[in-house]
Coordinates of N, CA and C in Angstrom, one line a residue:
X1 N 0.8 -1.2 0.0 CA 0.0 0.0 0.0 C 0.9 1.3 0.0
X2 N 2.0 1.0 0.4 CA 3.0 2.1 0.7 C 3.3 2.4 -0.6
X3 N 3.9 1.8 -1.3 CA 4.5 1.8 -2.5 C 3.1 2.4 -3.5
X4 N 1.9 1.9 -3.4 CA 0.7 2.5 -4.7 C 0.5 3.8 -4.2
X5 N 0.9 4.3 -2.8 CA 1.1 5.3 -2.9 C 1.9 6.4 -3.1
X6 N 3.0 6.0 -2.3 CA 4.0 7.1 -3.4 C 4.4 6.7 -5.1
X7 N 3.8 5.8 -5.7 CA 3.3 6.3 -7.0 C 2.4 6.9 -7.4
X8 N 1.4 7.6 -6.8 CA 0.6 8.6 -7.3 C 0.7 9.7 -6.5
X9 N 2.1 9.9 -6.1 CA 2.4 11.4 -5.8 C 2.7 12.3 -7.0
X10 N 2.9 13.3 -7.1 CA 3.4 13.7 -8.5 C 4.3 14.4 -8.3
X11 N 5.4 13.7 -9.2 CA 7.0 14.6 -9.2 C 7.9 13.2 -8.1
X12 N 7.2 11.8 -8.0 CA 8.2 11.2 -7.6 C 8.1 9.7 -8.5
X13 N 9.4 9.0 -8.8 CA 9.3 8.1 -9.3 C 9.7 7.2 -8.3
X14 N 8.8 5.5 -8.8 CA 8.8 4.7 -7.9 C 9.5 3.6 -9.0
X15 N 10.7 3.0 -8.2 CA 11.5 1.7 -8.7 C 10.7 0.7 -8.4
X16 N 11.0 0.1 -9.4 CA 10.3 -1.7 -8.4 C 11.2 -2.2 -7.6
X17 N 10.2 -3.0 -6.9 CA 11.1 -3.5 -6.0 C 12.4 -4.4 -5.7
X18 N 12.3 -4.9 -6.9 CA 13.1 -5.9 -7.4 C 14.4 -5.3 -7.9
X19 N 14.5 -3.8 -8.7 CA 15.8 -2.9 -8.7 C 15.9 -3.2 -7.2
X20 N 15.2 -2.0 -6.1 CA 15.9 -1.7 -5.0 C 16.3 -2.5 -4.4
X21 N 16.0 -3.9 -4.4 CA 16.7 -5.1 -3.6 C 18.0 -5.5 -4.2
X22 N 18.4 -4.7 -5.5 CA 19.2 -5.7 -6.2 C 20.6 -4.8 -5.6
X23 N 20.4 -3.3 -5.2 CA 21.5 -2.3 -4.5 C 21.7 -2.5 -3.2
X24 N 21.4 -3.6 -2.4 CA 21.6 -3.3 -1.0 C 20.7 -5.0 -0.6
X25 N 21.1 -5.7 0.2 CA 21.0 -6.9 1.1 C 19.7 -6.4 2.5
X26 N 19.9 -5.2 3.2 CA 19.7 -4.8 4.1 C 18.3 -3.9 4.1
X27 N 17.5 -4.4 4.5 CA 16.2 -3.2 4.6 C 17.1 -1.6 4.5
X28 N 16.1 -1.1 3.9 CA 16.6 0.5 3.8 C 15.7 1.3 4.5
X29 N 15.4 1.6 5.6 CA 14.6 3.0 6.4 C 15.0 3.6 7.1
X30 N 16.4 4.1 6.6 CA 16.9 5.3 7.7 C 17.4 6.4 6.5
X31 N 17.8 7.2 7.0 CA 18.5 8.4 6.3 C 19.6 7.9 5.6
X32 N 20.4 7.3 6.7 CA 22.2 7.0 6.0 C 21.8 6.0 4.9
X33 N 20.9 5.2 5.0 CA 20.7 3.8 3.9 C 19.7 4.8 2.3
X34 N 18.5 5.6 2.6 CA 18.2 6.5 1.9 C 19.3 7.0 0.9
X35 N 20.3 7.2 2.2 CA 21.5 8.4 1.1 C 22.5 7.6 0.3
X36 N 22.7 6.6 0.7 CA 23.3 5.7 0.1 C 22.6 4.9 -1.2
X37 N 21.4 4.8 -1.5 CA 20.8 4.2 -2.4 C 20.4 5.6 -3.4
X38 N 20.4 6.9 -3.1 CA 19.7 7.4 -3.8 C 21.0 8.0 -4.3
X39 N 22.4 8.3 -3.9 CA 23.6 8.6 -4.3 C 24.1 7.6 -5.5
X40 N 23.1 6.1 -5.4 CA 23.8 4.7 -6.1 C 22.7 5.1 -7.5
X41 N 21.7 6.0 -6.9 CA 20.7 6.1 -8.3 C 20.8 7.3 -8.8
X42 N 21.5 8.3 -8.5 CA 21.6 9.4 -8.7 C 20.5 10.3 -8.5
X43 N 20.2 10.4 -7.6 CA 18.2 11.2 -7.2 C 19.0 12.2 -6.3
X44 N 17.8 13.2 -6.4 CA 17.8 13.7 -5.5 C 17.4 14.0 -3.8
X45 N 16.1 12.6 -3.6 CA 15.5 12.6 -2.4 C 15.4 10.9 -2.8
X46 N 15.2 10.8 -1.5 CA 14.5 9.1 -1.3 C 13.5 9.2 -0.2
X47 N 12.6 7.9 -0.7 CA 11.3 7.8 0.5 C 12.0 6.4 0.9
X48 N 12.0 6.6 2.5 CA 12.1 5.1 2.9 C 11.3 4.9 4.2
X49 N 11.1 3.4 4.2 CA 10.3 3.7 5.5 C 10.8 2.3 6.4
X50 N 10.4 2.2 7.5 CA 10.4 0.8 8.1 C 9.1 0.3 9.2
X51 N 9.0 -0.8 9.0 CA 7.6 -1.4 9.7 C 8.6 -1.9 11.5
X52 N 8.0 -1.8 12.4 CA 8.6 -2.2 13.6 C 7.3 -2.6 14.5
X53 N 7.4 -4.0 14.8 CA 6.4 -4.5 15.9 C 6.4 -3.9 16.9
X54 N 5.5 -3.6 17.5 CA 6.2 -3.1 19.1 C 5.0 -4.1 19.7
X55 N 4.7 -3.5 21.1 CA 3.9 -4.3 22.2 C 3.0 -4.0 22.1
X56 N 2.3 -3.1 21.4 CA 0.7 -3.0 21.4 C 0.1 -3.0 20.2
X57 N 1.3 -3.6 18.9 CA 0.9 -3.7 17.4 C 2.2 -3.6 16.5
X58 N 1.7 -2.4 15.4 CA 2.6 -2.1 14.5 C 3.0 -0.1 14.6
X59 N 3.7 -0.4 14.3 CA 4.9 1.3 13.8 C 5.2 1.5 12.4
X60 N 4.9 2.1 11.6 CA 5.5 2.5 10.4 C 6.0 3.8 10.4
X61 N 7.2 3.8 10.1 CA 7.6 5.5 10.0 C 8.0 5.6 8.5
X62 N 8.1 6.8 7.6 CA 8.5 6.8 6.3 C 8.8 8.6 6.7
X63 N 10.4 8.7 6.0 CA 10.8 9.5 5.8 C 11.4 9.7 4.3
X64 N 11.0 11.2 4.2 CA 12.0 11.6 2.5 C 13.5 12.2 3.1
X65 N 14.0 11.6 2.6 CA 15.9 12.0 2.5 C 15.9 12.8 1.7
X66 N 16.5 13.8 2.1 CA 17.5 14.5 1.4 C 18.9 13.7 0.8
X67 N 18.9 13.8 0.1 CA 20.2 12.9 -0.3 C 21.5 13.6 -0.7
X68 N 21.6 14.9 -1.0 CA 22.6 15.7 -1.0 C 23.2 15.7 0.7
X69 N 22.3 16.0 1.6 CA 22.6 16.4 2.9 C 22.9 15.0 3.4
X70 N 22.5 14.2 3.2 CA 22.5 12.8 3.9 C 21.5 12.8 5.2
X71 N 20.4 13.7 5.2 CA 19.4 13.8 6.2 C 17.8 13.4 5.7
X72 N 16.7 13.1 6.9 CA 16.0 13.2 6.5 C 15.2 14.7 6.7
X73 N 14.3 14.9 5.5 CA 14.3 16.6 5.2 C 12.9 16.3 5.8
X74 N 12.0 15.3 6.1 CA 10.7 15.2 6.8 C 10.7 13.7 7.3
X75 N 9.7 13.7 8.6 CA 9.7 12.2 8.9 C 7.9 11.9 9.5
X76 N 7.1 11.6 9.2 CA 6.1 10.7 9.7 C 6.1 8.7 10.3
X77 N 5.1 9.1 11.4 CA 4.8 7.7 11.9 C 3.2 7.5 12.0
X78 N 3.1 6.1 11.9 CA 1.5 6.1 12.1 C 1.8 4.6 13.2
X79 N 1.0 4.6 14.0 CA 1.0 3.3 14.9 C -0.1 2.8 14.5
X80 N -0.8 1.6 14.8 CA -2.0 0.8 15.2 C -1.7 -0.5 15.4
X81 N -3.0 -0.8 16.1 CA -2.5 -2.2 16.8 C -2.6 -3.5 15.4
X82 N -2.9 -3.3 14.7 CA -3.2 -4.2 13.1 C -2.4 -4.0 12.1
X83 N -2.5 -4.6 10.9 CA -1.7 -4.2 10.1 C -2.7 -3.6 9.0
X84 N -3.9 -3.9 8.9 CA -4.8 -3.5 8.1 C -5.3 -1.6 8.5
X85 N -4.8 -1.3 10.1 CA -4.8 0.4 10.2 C -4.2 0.8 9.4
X86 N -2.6 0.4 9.5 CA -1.7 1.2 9.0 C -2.0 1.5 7.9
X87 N -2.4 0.1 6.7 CA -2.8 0.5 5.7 C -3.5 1.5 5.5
X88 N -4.6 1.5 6.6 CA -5.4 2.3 5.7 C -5.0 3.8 5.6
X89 N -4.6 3.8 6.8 CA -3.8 5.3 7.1 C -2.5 6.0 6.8
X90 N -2.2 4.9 5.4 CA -1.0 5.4 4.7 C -0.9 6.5 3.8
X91 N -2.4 7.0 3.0 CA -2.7 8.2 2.5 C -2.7 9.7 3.3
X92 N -2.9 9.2 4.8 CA -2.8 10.7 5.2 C -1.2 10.5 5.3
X93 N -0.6 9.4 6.0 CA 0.9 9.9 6.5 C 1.6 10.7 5.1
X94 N 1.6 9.8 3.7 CA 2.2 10.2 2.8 C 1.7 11.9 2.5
X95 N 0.7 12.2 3.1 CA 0.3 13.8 2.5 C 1.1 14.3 3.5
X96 N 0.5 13.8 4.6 CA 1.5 15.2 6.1 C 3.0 15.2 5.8
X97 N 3.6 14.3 5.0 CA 4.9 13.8 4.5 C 5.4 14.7 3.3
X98 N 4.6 15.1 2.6 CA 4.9 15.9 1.2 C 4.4 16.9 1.2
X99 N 4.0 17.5 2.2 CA 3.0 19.2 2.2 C 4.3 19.8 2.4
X100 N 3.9 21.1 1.9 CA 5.2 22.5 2.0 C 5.3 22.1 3.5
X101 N 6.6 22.4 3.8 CA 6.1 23.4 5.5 C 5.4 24.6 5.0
X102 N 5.4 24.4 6.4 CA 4.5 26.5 6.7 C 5.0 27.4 7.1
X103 N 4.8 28.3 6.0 CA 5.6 29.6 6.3 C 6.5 30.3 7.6
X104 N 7.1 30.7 7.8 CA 8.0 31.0 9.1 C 7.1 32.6 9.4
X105 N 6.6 32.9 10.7 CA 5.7 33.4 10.7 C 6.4 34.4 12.2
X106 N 6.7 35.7 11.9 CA 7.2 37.0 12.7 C 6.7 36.6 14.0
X107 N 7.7 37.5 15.0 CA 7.0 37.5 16.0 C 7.5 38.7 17.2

């Protein structure tokens, strides 16, 4: 679900999965692994995420890397105790994930 959706972002392309497994052995959901796969693809940002059980269900986080900086430039998580939440709630994370920030605002 992750994946059909940052394909219908606009302005990001999605590899299959079967490229990104063929650059790296090791799950990729951090920044340093981002910066290293998207340096090996020549991009300029990567989406990566990772699933983590915890004790009361599941954790998904997905962040966009910056890949020049070797940082991540935004990071969302969604918890729930199923795996069928997360899904469903992969449309808002990916938006709160790709909105402008907000203006820097005087004070």
């Amino acid at each position: 679900r992750l994946r059909e959706g940052v394909r219908k972002l606009p302005g990001y392309t999605l590899f299959p999965a079967a490229d990104m497994a063929q650059l790296g052995l090791e799950a990729c959901g951090d920044a340093a692994c981002g910066t290293r796969f998207g340096r090996a693809l020549k991009l300029p940002a990567m989406v990566v995420s990772r699933l983590d059980k915890t004790a009361t269900g599941f954790t998904l986080t997905v962040a966009l890397v910056d890949v020049a900086a070797g940082t991540a430039a935004a990071t969302e998580a969604i918890s729930a105790a199923a795996l069928e939440d997360l899904r469903r709630d992969i449309p808002g994370l990916l938006q709160r994930l790709t909105r402008p920030p907000a203006p820097a605002t005087a004070q």
